[in-house]
Amino acid sequence: MDWRVFLTIFGSVFIAELGDKTQLATMLFASDKEVSKYTVFLAASAALVVAAAFGVLAGSLVSEYISERYLHYVAGVGFIGIGIFTLYHA
């Protein structure tokens, strides 16, 4: 395993998820005193693992047909577009 790649991906995803609606929803579920915190943790973790698996699968399928270079461009333009949209509506 390439630890540099692992830590880069971990750090990127971790920072992206902080304060995200997923984390806020998980905090809301965990605030219910009648719900086991272990159940909330396991369910939220499983959901993130499945979502990540879809991302890996989609990325590997798309990369079969589109160059990695163009995927980086599309992702960059997409993030910039989302940022502009967010700033416009703020």
Coordinates of C-alpha atoms in Angstrom, one line a residue:
M1 CA 0.0 0.0 0.0
D2 CA 1.2 3.5 -0.9
W3 CA 0.9 5.3 2.5
R4 CA 1.4 8.7 0.8
V5 CA -1.6 8.2 -1.4
F6 CA -3.6 6.7 1.5
L7 CA -2.9 9.7 3.7
T8 CA -3.6 12.2 0.9
I9 CA -7.0 10.6 0.2
F10 CA -7.8 10.2 3.9
G11 CA -7.0 13.8 4.6
S12 CA -8.9 15.1 1.6
V13 CA -12.1 13.1 2.3
F14 CA -11.9 13.8 6.1
I15 CA -11.6 17.6 5.6
A16 CA -14.4 17.5 2.9
E17 CA -16.7 15.7 5.3
L18 CA -16.2 18.0 8.3
G19 CA -19.3 20.1 8.7
D20 CA -20.9 18.4 5.7
K21 CA -24.6 17.6 5.8
T22 CA -23.7 13.9 6.3
Q23 CA -21.9 14.8 9.5
L24 CA -24.8 17.0 10.6
A25 CA -27.3 14.3 10.0
T26 CA -25.2 11.8 11.9
M27 CA -25.0 14.3 14.8
L28 CA -28.8 14.7 14.7
F29 CA -29.3 10.9 14.9
A30 CA -26.7 10.6 17.7
S31 CA -28.5 13.3 19.7
D32 CA -31.6 11.0 20.2
K33 CA -31.2 9.6 23.7
E34 CA -33.2 6.5 22.8
V35 CA -30.9 5.5 19.9
S36 CA -27.7 3.5 20.6
K37 CA -24.6 5.6 19.7
Y38 CA -23.0 2.3 18.4
T39 CA -25.9 1.8 16.0
V40 CA -25.6 5.4 14.7
F41 CA -21.8 5.0 14.3
L42 CA -22.1 1.6 12.5
A43 CA -24.9 2.7 10.2
A44 CA -23.2 6.0 9.3
S45 CA -19.9 4.2 8.7
A46 CA -21.5 1.5 6.6
A47 CA -23.3 4.2 4.5
L48 CA -20.0 6.1 3.9
V49 CA -18.2 2.9 3.0
V50 CA -20.9 2.0 0.4
A51 CA -20.9 5.5 -1.0
A52 CA -17.1 5.4 -1.3
A53 CA -17.4 2.0 -3.0
F54 CA -19.8 3.5 -5.5
G55 CA -17.3 6.4 -6.1
V56 CA -14.4 3.9 -6.7
L57 CA -16.5 1.8 -9.0
A58 CA -17.8 4.8 -11.0
G59 CA -14.2 6.3 -11.2
S60 CA -12.7 3.1 -12.5
L61 CA -15.5 2.6 -15.0
V62 CA -15.4 6.2 -16.3
S63 CA -11.6 6.0 -16.5
E64 CA -11.9 3.2 -19.0
Y65 CA -13.4 5.6 -21.5
I66 CA -12.1 9.1 -20.5
S67 CA -8.5 10.2 -20.0
E68 CA -7.5 10.8 -16.3
R69 CA -6.3 14.2 -17.4
Y70 CA -9.7 15.2 -18.7
L71 CA -11.4 13.9 -15.6
H72 CA -9.2 16.2 -13.5
Y73 CA -10.2 19.1 -15.7
V74 CA -13.9 18.2 -15.4
A75 CA -13.6 17.8 -11.6
G76 CA -11.8 21.1 -11.3
V77 CA -14.4 23.0 -13.3
G78 CA -17.2 21.2 -11.4
F79 CA -15.7 22.3 -8.0
I80 CA -15.2 25.9 -9.2
G81 CA -18.8 25.9 -10.5
I82 CA -20.1 24.7 -7.2
G83 CA -18.1 27.3 -5.4
I84 CA -19.4 30.1 -7.6
F85 CA -22.9 28.9 -7.2
T86 CA -22.5 28.7 -3.4
L87 CA -21.0 32.2 -3.3
Y88 CA -23.7 33.6 -5.5
H89 CA -26.5 32.2 -3.3
A90 CA -24.8 33.2 0.0

